Short mmCIF file of N, CA and C in Angstrom, two decimals:
data_model
loop_
_atom_site.label_atom_id
_atom_site.label_comp_id
_atom_site.label_asym_id
_atom_site.label_seq_id
_atom_site.Cartn_x
_atom_site.Cartn_y
_atom_site.Cartn_z
N MET S 8 -145.62 -117.25 -10.86
CA MET S 8 -144.44 -117.32 -11.72
C MET S 8 -143.18 -117.38 -10.86
N SER S 9 -142.36 -118.33 -11.12
CA SER S 9 -141.16 -118.54 -10.25
C SER S 9 -139.98 -117.68 -10.88
N THR S 10 -139.22 -117.11 -9.94
CA THR S 10 -138.01 -116.36 -10.35
C THR S 10 -136.79 -117.02 -9.78
N GLU S 11 -136.90 -118.33 -9.58
CA GLU S 11 -135.74 -119.02 -9.00
C GLU S 11 -134.61 -119.11 -10.03
N GLN S 12 -133.36 -118.86 -9.50
CA GLN S 12 -132.18 -118.89 -10.30
C GLN S 12 -131.63 -120.32 -10.18
N PRO S 13 -131.00 -120.76 -11.26
CA PRO S 13 -130.36 -122.13 -11.14
C PRO S 13 -129.13 -122.05 -10.18
N PRO S 14 -128.88 -123.17 -9.54
CA PRO S 14 -127.72 -123.07 -8.51
C PRO S 14 -126.44 -122.71 -9.34
N PRO S 15 -125.55 -122.08 -8.57
CA PRO S 15 -124.25 -121.72 -9.16
C PRO S 15 -123.47 -122.96 -9.55
N ALA S 16 -122.73 -122.92 -10.71
CA ALA S 16 -121.97 -123.94 -11.10
C ALA S 16 -120.79 -124.09 -10.24
N ALA S 17 -120.28 -125.39 -10.16
CA ALA S 17 -119.06 -125.64 -9.36
C ALA S 17 -117.87 -125.05 -10.20
N PRO S 18 -116.87 -124.63 -9.49
CA PRO S 18 -115.62 -124.07 -10.14
C PRO S 18 -115.03 -125.10 -11.03
N LEU S 19 -114.28 -124.64 -12.01
CA LEU S 19 -113.65 -125.56 -12.97
C LEU S 19 -112.54 -126.34 -12.19
N SER S 20 -112.46 -127.58 -12.58
CA SER S 20 -111.34 -128.38 -11.98
C SER S 20 -110.01 -127.92 -12.65
N PRO S 21 -108.91 -128.38 -12.06
CA PRO S 21 -107.61 -128.03 -12.67
C PRO S 21 -107.52 -128.53 -14.20
N GLU S 22 -108.01 -129.73 -14.32
CA GLU S 22 -108.06 -130.34 -15.75
C GLU S 22 -108.90 -129.44 -16.67
N GLU S 23 -110.07 -129.08 -16.24
CA GLU S 23 -110.95 -128.25 -17.02
C GLU S 23 -110.36 -126.89 -17.33
N LEU S 24 -109.65 -126.30 -16.36
CA LEU S 24 -108.97 -125.04 -16.58
C LEU S 24 -107.87 -125.18 -17.54
N ARG S 25 -107.11 -126.28 -17.47
CA ARG S 25 -106.07 -126.50 -18.56
C ARG S 25 -106.68 -126.62 -19.95
N GLN S 26 -107.82 -127.35 -20.06
CA GLN S 26 -108.51 -127.51 -21.36
C GLN S 26 -108.98 -126.11 -21.81
N TRP S 27 -109.60 -125.30 -20.94
CA TRP S 27 -110.03 -123.99 -21.33
C TRP S 27 -108.89 -123.13 -21.85
N HIS S 28 -107.78 -123.11 -21.09
CA HIS S 28 -106.67 -122.36 -21.49
C HIS S 28 -106.03 -122.78 -22.77
N ALA S 29 -106.00 -124.10 -22.99
CA ALA S 29 -105.50 -124.63 -24.27
C ALA S 29 -106.41 -124.09 -25.41
N LEU S 30 -107.62 -124.16 -25.27
CA LEU S 30 -108.58 -123.65 -26.35
C LEU S 30 -108.27 -122.15 -26.56
N LYS S 31 -108.15 -121.33 -25.51
CA LYS S 31 -107.85 -119.92 -25.74
C LYS S 31 -106.52 -119.70 -26.43
N ALA S 32 -105.54 -120.57 -26.18
CA ALA S 32 -104.21 -120.48 -26.78
C ALA S 32 -104.28 -120.68 -28.31
N ILE S 33 -105.15 -121.65 -28.68
CA ILE S 33 -105.30 -121.87 -30.16
C ILE S 33 -105.84 -120.58 -30.77
N GLY S 34 -106.93 -119.99 -30.16
CA GLY S 34 -107.46 -118.82 -30.76
C GLY S 34 -106.66 -117.62 -30.70
N GLU S 35 -105.85 -117.45 -29.61
CA GLU S 35 -105.09 -116.24 -29.46
C GLU S 35 -103.66 -116.32 -29.95
N VAL S 36 -102.92 -117.40 -29.62
CA VAL S 36 -101.53 -117.47 -29.98
C VAL S 36 -101.40 -117.73 -31.48
N VAL S 37 -102.12 -118.74 -31.95
CA VAL S 37 -101.98 -119.10 -33.41
C VAL S 37 -102.46 -117.99 -34.26
N ARG S 38 -103.58 -117.35 -33.94
CA ARG S 38 -104.08 -116.25 -34.67
C ARG S 38 -103.20 -115.05 -34.65
N SER S 39 -102.47 -114.76 -33.54
CA SER S 39 -101.63 -113.59 -33.51
C SER S 39 -100.36 -113.91 -34.27
N ARG S 40 -99.94 -115.16 -34.37
CA ARG S 40 -98.79 -115.48 -35.20
C ARG S 40 -99.04 -115.34 -36.64
N VAL S 41 -100.25 -115.89 -37.07
CA VAL S 41 -100.65 -115.75 -38.46
C VAL S 41 -100.76 -114.32 -38.83
N GLU S 42 -101.41 -113.46 -37.99
CA GLU S 42 -101.57 -112.04 -38.29
C GLU S 42 -100.30 -111.36 -38.36
N ARG S 43 -99.36 -111.64 -37.52
CA ARG S 43 -97.94 -111.07 -37.60
C ARG S 43 -97.42 -111.30 -38.94
N ASP S 44 -97.47 -112.57 -39.46
CA ASP S 44 -96.87 -112.92 -40.65
C ASP S 44 -97.65 -112.23 -41.83
N LEU S 45 -98.91 -112.06 -41.69
CA LEU S 45 -99.77 -111.54 -42.73
C LEU S 45 -99.58 -110.03 -42.96
N GLY S 46 -99.16 -109.31 -41.88
CA GLY S 46 -99.07 -107.83 -41.88
C GLY S 46 -98.46 -107.30 -43.07
N GLY S 47 -97.31 -107.78 -43.54
CA GLY S 47 -96.67 -107.40 -44.83
C GLY S 47 -96.77 -105.89 -45.18
N GLU S 48 -96.59 -105.61 -46.45
CA GLU S 48 -96.56 -104.23 -46.94
C GLU S 48 -97.92 -103.62 -46.94
N ASP S 49 -99.05 -104.35 -47.05
CA ASP S 49 -100.33 -103.85 -47.00
C ASP S 49 -100.85 -103.58 -45.65
N GLY S 50 -100.18 -104.18 -44.62
CA GLY S 50 -100.72 -103.87 -43.35
C GLY S 50 -102.04 -104.51 -43.00
N LEU S 51 -102.37 -105.61 -43.71
CA LEU S 51 -103.72 -106.20 -43.51
C LEU S 51 -103.73 -106.93 -42.19
N SER S 52 -104.81 -106.76 -41.44
CA SER S 52 -104.98 -107.52 -40.21
C SER S 52 -105.65 -108.83 -40.58
N GLY S 53 -105.78 -109.74 -39.69
CA GLY S 53 -106.51 -110.99 -39.85
C GLY S 53 -107.94 -110.68 -40.24
N PRO S 54 -108.64 -109.87 -39.44
CA PRO S 54 -110.04 -109.51 -39.86
C PRO S 54 -110.13 -108.85 -41.29
N ASP S 55 -109.20 -108.00 -41.64
CA ASP S 55 -109.17 -107.45 -42.96
C ASP S 55 -109.09 -108.49 -44.05
N PHE S 56 -108.17 -109.49 -43.84
CA PHE S 56 -108.04 -110.59 -44.69
C PHE S 56 -109.37 -111.36 -44.73
N GLY S 57 -109.90 -111.66 -43.62
CA GLY S 57 -111.20 -112.41 -43.62
C GLY S 57 -112.23 -111.79 -44.42
N VAL S 58 -112.42 -110.45 -44.27
CA VAL S 58 -113.50 -109.73 -45.08
C VAL S 58 -113.17 -109.83 -46.58
N LEU S 59 -111.93 -109.48 -46.96
CA LEU S 59 -111.55 -109.51 -48.35
C LEU S 59 -111.74 -110.90 -48.97
N ASP S 60 -111.27 -111.91 -48.21
CA ASP S 60 -111.35 -113.29 -48.66
C ASP S 60 -112.82 -113.75 -48.87
N ARG S 61 -113.72 -113.46 -47.89
CA ARG S 61 -115.10 -113.83 -47.98
C ARG S 61 -115.73 -113.17 -49.17
N LEU S 62 -115.48 -111.83 -49.34
CA LEU S 62 -116.08 -111.09 -50.49
C LEU S 62 -115.68 -111.81 -51.85
N ASP S 63 -114.38 -112.12 -51.88
CA ASP S 63 -113.89 -112.80 -53.12
C ASP S 63 -114.49 -114.24 -53.31
N LEU S 64 -114.44 -115.07 -52.27
CA LEU S 64 -114.88 -116.39 -52.37
C LEU S 64 -116.44 -116.55 -52.51
N LEU S 65 -117.17 -115.74 -51.69
CA LEU S 65 -118.65 -115.91 -51.67
C LEU S 65 -119.35 -114.80 -52.56
N GLY S 66 -118.67 -113.82 -53.02
CA GLY S 66 -119.27 -112.73 -53.69
C GLY S 66 -119.31 -112.89 -55.22
N GLY S 67 -118.91 -114.02 -55.74
CA GLY S 67 -118.87 -114.18 -57.17
C GLY S 67 -117.95 -113.31 -57.86
N VAL S 68 -118.13 -113.19 -59.20
CA VAL S 68 -117.23 -112.41 -60.05
C VAL S 68 -117.11 -110.93 -59.56
N PRO S 69 -118.23 -110.27 -59.17
CA PRO S 69 -118.02 -108.84 -58.70
C PRO S 69 -117.37 -108.77 -57.37
N GLY S 70 -117.23 -109.86 -56.58
CA GLY S 70 -116.68 -109.77 -55.24
C GLY S 70 -117.47 -108.89 -54.35
N ALA S 71 -118.85 -109.08 -54.36
CA ALA S 71 -119.69 -108.25 -53.57
C ALA S 71 -120.76 -109.09 -52.83
N LEU S 72 -121.09 -108.70 -51.61
CA LEU S 72 -122.11 -109.40 -50.83
C LEU S 72 -122.96 -108.33 -50.10
N PRO S 73 -124.25 -108.71 -49.82
CA PRO S 73 -124.97 -107.83 -48.93
C PRO S 73 -124.26 -107.83 -47.55
N GLN S 74 -124.24 -106.67 -46.87
CA GLN S 74 -123.55 -106.51 -45.64
C GLN S 74 -124.08 -107.56 -44.54
N GLY S 75 -125.33 -107.81 -44.55
CA GLY S 75 -125.85 -108.69 -43.56
C GLY S 75 -125.41 -110.15 -43.85
N GLU S 76 -125.31 -110.55 -45.09
CA GLU S 76 -124.82 -111.87 -45.46
C GLU S 76 -123.29 -112.01 -45.12
N LEU S 77 -122.57 -110.95 -45.30
CA LEU S 77 -121.16 -110.93 -44.99
C LEU S 77 -120.98 -111.12 -43.46
N ALA S 78 -121.76 -110.43 -42.62
CA ALA S 78 -121.73 -110.58 -41.21
C ALA S 78 -121.99 -111.94 -40.81
N ARG S 79 -122.99 -112.59 -41.38
CA ARG S 79 -123.33 -113.94 -41.02
C ARG S 79 -122.25 -114.84 -41.39
N SER S 80 -121.65 -114.69 -42.55
CA SER S 80 -120.54 -115.63 -43.00
C SER S 80 -119.32 -115.54 -42.04
N MET S 81 -119.21 -114.41 -41.43
CA MET S 81 -118.03 -114.20 -40.56
C MET S 81 -118.35 -114.48 -39.15
N ARG S 82 -119.65 -114.69 -38.81
CA ARG S 82 -120.08 -114.87 -37.49
C ARG S 82 -119.81 -113.64 -36.59
N TRP S 83 -119.99 -112.46 -37.22
CA TRP S 83 -119.75 -111.21 -36.54
C TRP S 83 -121.05 -110.54 -36.37
N SER S 84 -121.19 -109.68 -35.34
CA SER S 84 -122.34 -108.89 -35.16
C SER S 84 -122.35 -107.78 -36.35
N LYS S 85 -123.59 -107.31 -36.67
CA LYS S 85 -123.67 -106.27 -37.68
C LYS S 85 -122.85 -105.06 -37.31
N SER S 86 -122.97 -104.68 -36.02
CA SER S 86 -122.23 -103.46 -35.58
C SER S 86 -120.65 -103.64 -35.72
N ARG S 87 -120.16 -104.79 -35.32
CA ARG S 87 -118.71 -105.00 -35.44
C ARG S 87 -118.31 -104.92 -36.91
N LEU S 88 -119.09 -105.57 -37.82
CA LEU S 88 -118.74 -105.53 -39.22
C LEU S 88 -118.85 -104.07 -39.70
N SER S 89 -119.83 -103.37 -39.36
CA SER S 89 -120.02 -101.99 -39.85
C SER S 89 -118.82 -101.19 -39.50
N HIS S 90 -118.40 -101.22 -38.24
CA HIS S 90 -117.30 -100.46 -37.83
C HIS S 90 -115.99 -100.86 -38.55
N HIS S 91 -115.83 -102.15 -38.77
CA HIS S 91 -114.67 -102.62 -39.46
C HIS S 91 -114.67 -102.24 -40.90
N LEU S 92 -115.82 -102.26 -41.55
CA LEU S 92 -115.91 -101.89 -42.94
C LEU S 92 -115.63 -100.39 -43.09
N THR S 93 -116.03 -99.60 -42.14
CA THR S 93 -115.72 -98.12 -42.18
C THR S 93 -114.15 -97.94 -42.35
N ARG S 94 -113.47 -98.63 -41.47
CA ARG S 94 -111.99 -98.49 -41.47
C ARG S 94 -111.45 -99.00 -42.78
N MET S 95 -111.99 -100.18 -43.30
CA MET S 95 -111.45 -100.67 -44.57
C MET S 95 -111.83 -99.74 -45.70
N GLN S 96 -112.98 -99.19 -45.67
CA GLN S 96 -113.44 -98.23 -46.71
C GLN S 96 -112.52 -97.04 -46.74
N GLU S 97 -112.14 -96.52 -45.58
CA GLU S 97 -111.26 -95.40 -45.51
C GLU S 97 -109.90 -95.67 -46.14
N ARG S 98 -109.52 -96.96 -46.15
CA ARG S 98 -108.22 -97.36 -46.65
C ARG S 98 -108.36 -97.73 -48.12
N GLY S 99 -109.56 -97.69 -48.69
CA GLY S 99 -109.80 -97.96 -50.10
C GLY S 99 -109.85 -99.47 -50.45
N LEU S 100 -110.06 -100.34 -49.40
CA LEU S 100 -110.07 -101.80 -49.68
C LEU S 100 -111.44 -102.33 -50.09
N VAL S 101 -112.53 -101.64 -49.64
CA VAL S 101 -113.86 -102.04 -49.96
C VAL S 101 -114.73 -100.78 -50.19
N GLU S 102 -115.83 -100.97 -50.75
CA GLU S 102 -116.80 -99.89 -50.84
C GLU S 102 -118.15 -100.45 -50.56
N ARG S 103 -119.10 -99.59 -50.07
CA ARG S 103 -120.43 -99.93 -49.82
C ARG S 103 -121.31 -99.22 -50.78
N ARG S 104 -122.30 -99.94 -51.27
CA ARG S 104 -123.23 -99.32 -52.22
C ARG S 104 -124.70 -99.55 -51.76
N GLY S 105 -125.53 -98.62 -52.06
CA GLY S 105 -126.93 -98.76 -51.78
C GLY S 105 -127.26 -98.84 -50.28
N GLY S 106 -128.23 -99.69 -50.01
CA GLY S 106 -128.60 -99.87 -48.58
C GLY S 106 -129.73 -98.93 -48.10
N GLY S 107 -130.34 -98.23 -49.05
CA GLY S 107 -131.45 -97.33 -48.59
C GLY S 107 -132.70 -98.14 -48.19
N ALA S 108 -133.60 -97.42 -47.51
CA ALA S 108 -134.89 -97.97 -47.13
C ALA S 108 -134.87 -99.30 -46.41
N GLY S 109 -133.89 -99.39 -45.52
CA GLY S 109 -133.78 -100.57 -44.64
C GLY S 109 -133.10 -101.78 -45.35
N ALA S 110 -132.65 -101.60 -46.61
CA ALA S 110 -131.99 -102.74 -47.30
C ALA S 110 -130.50 -102.79 -46.84
N SER S 111 -129.97 -103.92 -46.81
CA SER S 111 -128.52 -104.17 -46.41
C SER S 111 -127.71 -103.60 -47.56
N PRO S 112 -126.72 -102.73 -47.23
CA PRO S 112 -125.81 -102.24 -48.37
C PRO S 112 -125.08 -103.39 -48.95
N LEU S 113 -124.65 -103.16 -50.13
CA LEU S 113 -123.78 -104.18 -50.83
C LEU S 113 -122.33 -103.77 -50.55
N VAL S 114 -121.51 -104.72 -50.11
CA VAL S 114 -120.13 -104.50 -49.80
C VAL S 114 -119.30 -105.11 -50.91
N ALA S 115 -118.44 -104.40 -51.51
CA ALA S 115 -117.70 -104.81 -52.73
C ALA S 115 -116.22 -104.58 -52.56
N LEU S 116 -115.42 -105.56 -53.05
CA LEU S 116 -113.99 -105.33 -53.16
C LEU S 116 -113.71 -104.19 -54.18
N THR S 117 -112.67 -103.36 -53.83
CA THR S 117 -112.21 -102.39 -54.76
C THR S 117 -110.97 -103.04 -55.49
N SER S 118 -110.44 -102.35 -56.45
CA SER S 118 -109.20 -102.96 -57.11
C SER S 118 -108.05 -103.02 -56.13
N ALA S 119 -107.96 -102.02 -55.22
CA ALA S 119 -106.94 -102.04 -54.20
C ALA S 119 -107.06 -103.20 -53.25
N GLY S 120 -108.45 -103.45 -52.90
CA GLY S 120 -108.68 -104.70 -52.05
C GLY S 120 -108.36 -105.95 -52.75
N ARG S 121 -108.69 -106.10 -54.02
CA ARG S 121 -108.29 -107.25 -54.74
C ARG S 121 -106.79 -107.44 -54.79
N ASP S 122 -106.07 -106.34 -55.03
CA ASP S 122 -104.63 -106.46 -55.12
C ASP S 122 -104.02 -106.85 -53.76
N ALA S 123 -104.54 -106.23 -52.66
CA ALA S 123 -104.04 -106.61 -51.37
C ALA S 123 -104.30 -108.08 -51.06
N LEU S 124 -105.49 -108.53 -51.44
CA LEU S 124 -105.87 -109.95 -51.24
C LEU S 124 -104.93 -110.90 -51.99
N ARG S 125 -104.71 -110.53 -53.23
CA ARG S 125 -103.78 -111.37 -54.11
C ARG S 125 -102.45 -111.47 -53.48
N ARG S 126 -101.90 -110.36 -52.95
CA ARG S 126 -100.55 -110.38 -52.33
C ARG S 126 -100.60 -111.18 -51.00
N ALA S 127 -101.69 -111.09 -50.29
CA ALA S 127 -101.79 -111.64 -48.90
C ALA S 127 -102.11 -113.10 -48.92
N ARG S 128 -102.74 -113.69 -49.94
CA ARG S 128 -103.15 -115.04 -49.90
C ARG S 128 -101.93 -116.04 -49.66
N PRO S 129 -100.87 -115.89 -50.44
CA PRO S 129 -99.76 -116.78 -50.22
C PRO S 129 -99.10 -116.62 -48.84
N LEU S 130 -99.07 -115.45 -48.33
CA LEU S 130 -98.55 -115.18 -46.98
C LEU S 130 -99.42 -115.81 -45.93
N HIS S 131 -100.78 -115.78 -46.10
CA HIS S 131 -101.71 -116.37 -45.23
C HIS S 131 -101.60 -117.83 -45.25
N ALA S 132 -101.59 -118.42 -46.42
CA ALA S 132 -101.44 -119.87 -46.56
C ALA S 132 -100.20 -120.43 -45.85
N ALA S 133 -99.08 -119.77 -46.09
CA ALA S 133 -97.77 -120.20 -45.43
C ALA S 133 -97.90 -120.02 -44.00
N ALA S 134 -98.49 -118.96 -43.47
CA ALA S 134 -98.50 -118.74 -42.02
C ALA S 134 -99.44 -119.74 -41.35
N VAL S 135 -100.60 -120.07 -41.92
CA VAL S 135 -101.53 -121.11 -41.38
C VAL S 135 -100.80 -122.42 -41.35
N ARG S 136 -100.14 -122.75 -42.43
CA ARG S 136 -99.39 -124.05 -42.42
C ARG S 136 -98.28 -124.02 -41.30
N ARG S 137 -97.51 -123.00 -41.26
CA ARG S 137 -96.37 -122.87 -40.32
C ARG S 137 -96.85 -123.00 -38.87
N HIS S 138 -97.87 -122.18 -38.56
CA HIS S 138 -98.24 -122.00 -37.16
C HIS S 138 -99.29 -122.99 -36.68
N LEU S 139 -99.98 -123.70 -37.57
CA LEU S 139 -101.05 -124.63 -37.20
C LEU S 139 -100.91 -125.98 -37.83
N LEU S 140 -101.13 -126.03 -39.14
CA LEU S 140 -101.33 -127.29 -39.79
C LEU S 140 -100.08 -128.18 -39.84
N ASP S 141 -98.96 -127.61 -40.05
CA ASP S 141 -97.68 -128.44 -40.12
C ASP S 141 -97.23 -128.92 -38.70
N ARG S 142 -97.88 -128.35 -37.70
CA ARG S 142 -97.48 -128.74 -36.29
C ARG S 142 -98.32 -129.95 -35.79
N LEU S 143 -99.35 -130.35 -36.57
CA LEU S 143 -100.31 -131.32 -36.23
C LEU S 143 -100.22 -132.53 -37.16
N THR S 144 -100.50 -133.74 -36.57
CA THR S 144 -100.56 -134.89 -37.45
C THR S 144 -101.92 -134.86 -38.23
N PRO S 145 -102.05 -135.61 -39.28
CA PRO S 145 -103.38 -135.72 -39.91
C PRO S 145 -104.52 -136.03 -38.93
N ALA S 146 -104.29 -136.98 -38.04
CA ALA S 146 -105.32 -137.36 -37.09
C ALA S 146 -105.64 -136.16 -36.17
N GLN S 147 -104.60 -135.42 -35.69
CA GLN S 147 -104.87 -134.25 -34.91
C GLN S 147 -105.70 -133.19 -35.66
N ARG S 148 -105.34 -133.00 -36.86
CA ARG S 148 -106.10 -132.05 -37.76
C ARG S 148 -107.56 -132.40 -37.85
N ARG S 149 -107.81 -133.71 -38.08
CA ARG S 149 -109.22 -134.16 -38.16
C ARG S 149 -109.87 -134.01 -36.77
N ALA S 150 -109.22 -134.27 -35.74
CA ALA S 150 -109.88 -134.15 -34.32
C ALA S 150 -110.12 -132.65 -34.10
N LEU S 151 -109.22 -131.80 -34.47
CA LEU S 151 -109.42 -130.38 -34.29
C LEU S 151 -110.63 -129.91 -35.02
N GLU S 152 -110.74 -130.22 -36.34
CA GLU S 152 -111.86 -129.86 -37.14
C GLU S 152 -113.19 -130.45 -36.57
N GLY S 153 -113.11 -131.68 -36.14
CA GLY S 153 -114.35 -132.25 -35.55
C GLY S 153 -114.78 -131.50 -34.26
N ALA S 154 -113.79 -131.17 -33.41
CA ALA S 154 -114.13 -130.52 -32.19
C ALA S 154 -114.67 -129.07 -32.50
N ALA S 155 -114.06 -128.39 -33.41
CA ALA S 155 -114.49 -127.04 -33.76
C ALA S 155 -115.92 -127.08 -34.38
N GLU S 156 -116.19 -128.04 -35.18
CA GLU S 156 -117.54 -128.20 -35.71
C GLU S 156 -118.59 -128.42 -34.63
N ARG S 157 -118.24 -129.29 -33.72
CA ARG S 157 -119.14 -129.61 -32.60
C ARG S 157 -119.37 -128.38 -31.71
N LEU S 158 -118.32 -127.64 -31.33
CA LEU S 158 -118.41 -126.49 -30.53
C LEU S 158 -119.24 -125.35 -31.23
N ALA S 159 -119.18 -125.25 -32.51
CA ALA S 159 -119.84 -124.20 -33.26
C ALA S 159 -121.35 -124.60 -33.50
N GLU S 160 -121.81 -125.72 -33.28
CA GLU S 160 -123.11 -126.09 -33.67
C GLU S 160 -124.18 -125.81 -32.59
N ASP S 161 -123.93 -124.90 -31.62
CA ASP S 161 -124.86 -124.65 -30.58
C ASP S 161 -126.08 -123.84 -31.03
N GLY S 162 -125.98 -123.24 -32.21
CA GLY S 162 -127.08 -122.51 -32.79
C GLY S 162 -127.13 -121.05 -32.48
N SER S 163 -126.18 -120.55 -31.65
CA SER S 163 -126.16 -119.14 -31.36
C SER S 163 -125.71 -118.38 -32.59
N ASP S 164 -126.28 -117.19 -32.73
CA ASP S 164 -125.99 -116.33 -33.95
C ASP S 164 -125.55 -115.05 -33.51
N PRO S 165 -124.24 -114.70 -33.49
CA PRO S 165 -123.73 -113.47 -33.03
C PRO S 165 -124.14 -112.31 -33.93
N THR S 166 -124.62 -112.60 -35.13
CA THR S 166 -125.05 -111.51 -36.01
C THR S 166 -126.35 -110.87 -35.57
N GLN S 167 -127.10 -111.45 -34.59
CA GLN S 167 -128.34 -110.90 -34.24
C GLN S 167 -128.18 -109.77 -33.17
N SER S 168 -126.97 -109.39 -32.77
CA SER S 168 -126.81 -108.36 -31.81
C SER S 168 -126.67 -107.03 -32.49
#
């Protein structure tokens, strides 16, 4: 049995480094600007908004999803989601039901969570447009979407950790 390691990769070229940093800027700068605008009176973070929005959009009329399904939809690890839900539950935005005998608990919006989401949606939409969409041409938007889809199709599943 061979234990040979692959040869080390060559360092990134200056152009590759610029491209890497540009990608990080999209994820860090744009997201932080949107989250700053979203903060509002409810103090929702971007991840809070993401959880509430997914529960509402994917959870049907009751606004509820099994915790494992919610983790997969957000591309989060089960541990990350569990810790985040604990904080949101303490603030009265969500509740967890059931989950005994190895079953995934059901995560549901509370009325406070629905109200916070209702107030946050227009702020979120305006912030996404202001800090991302309005700054790009339609062709750039399509290229960004295509690149994001391509980069996300590697098959890795962060929810398995």
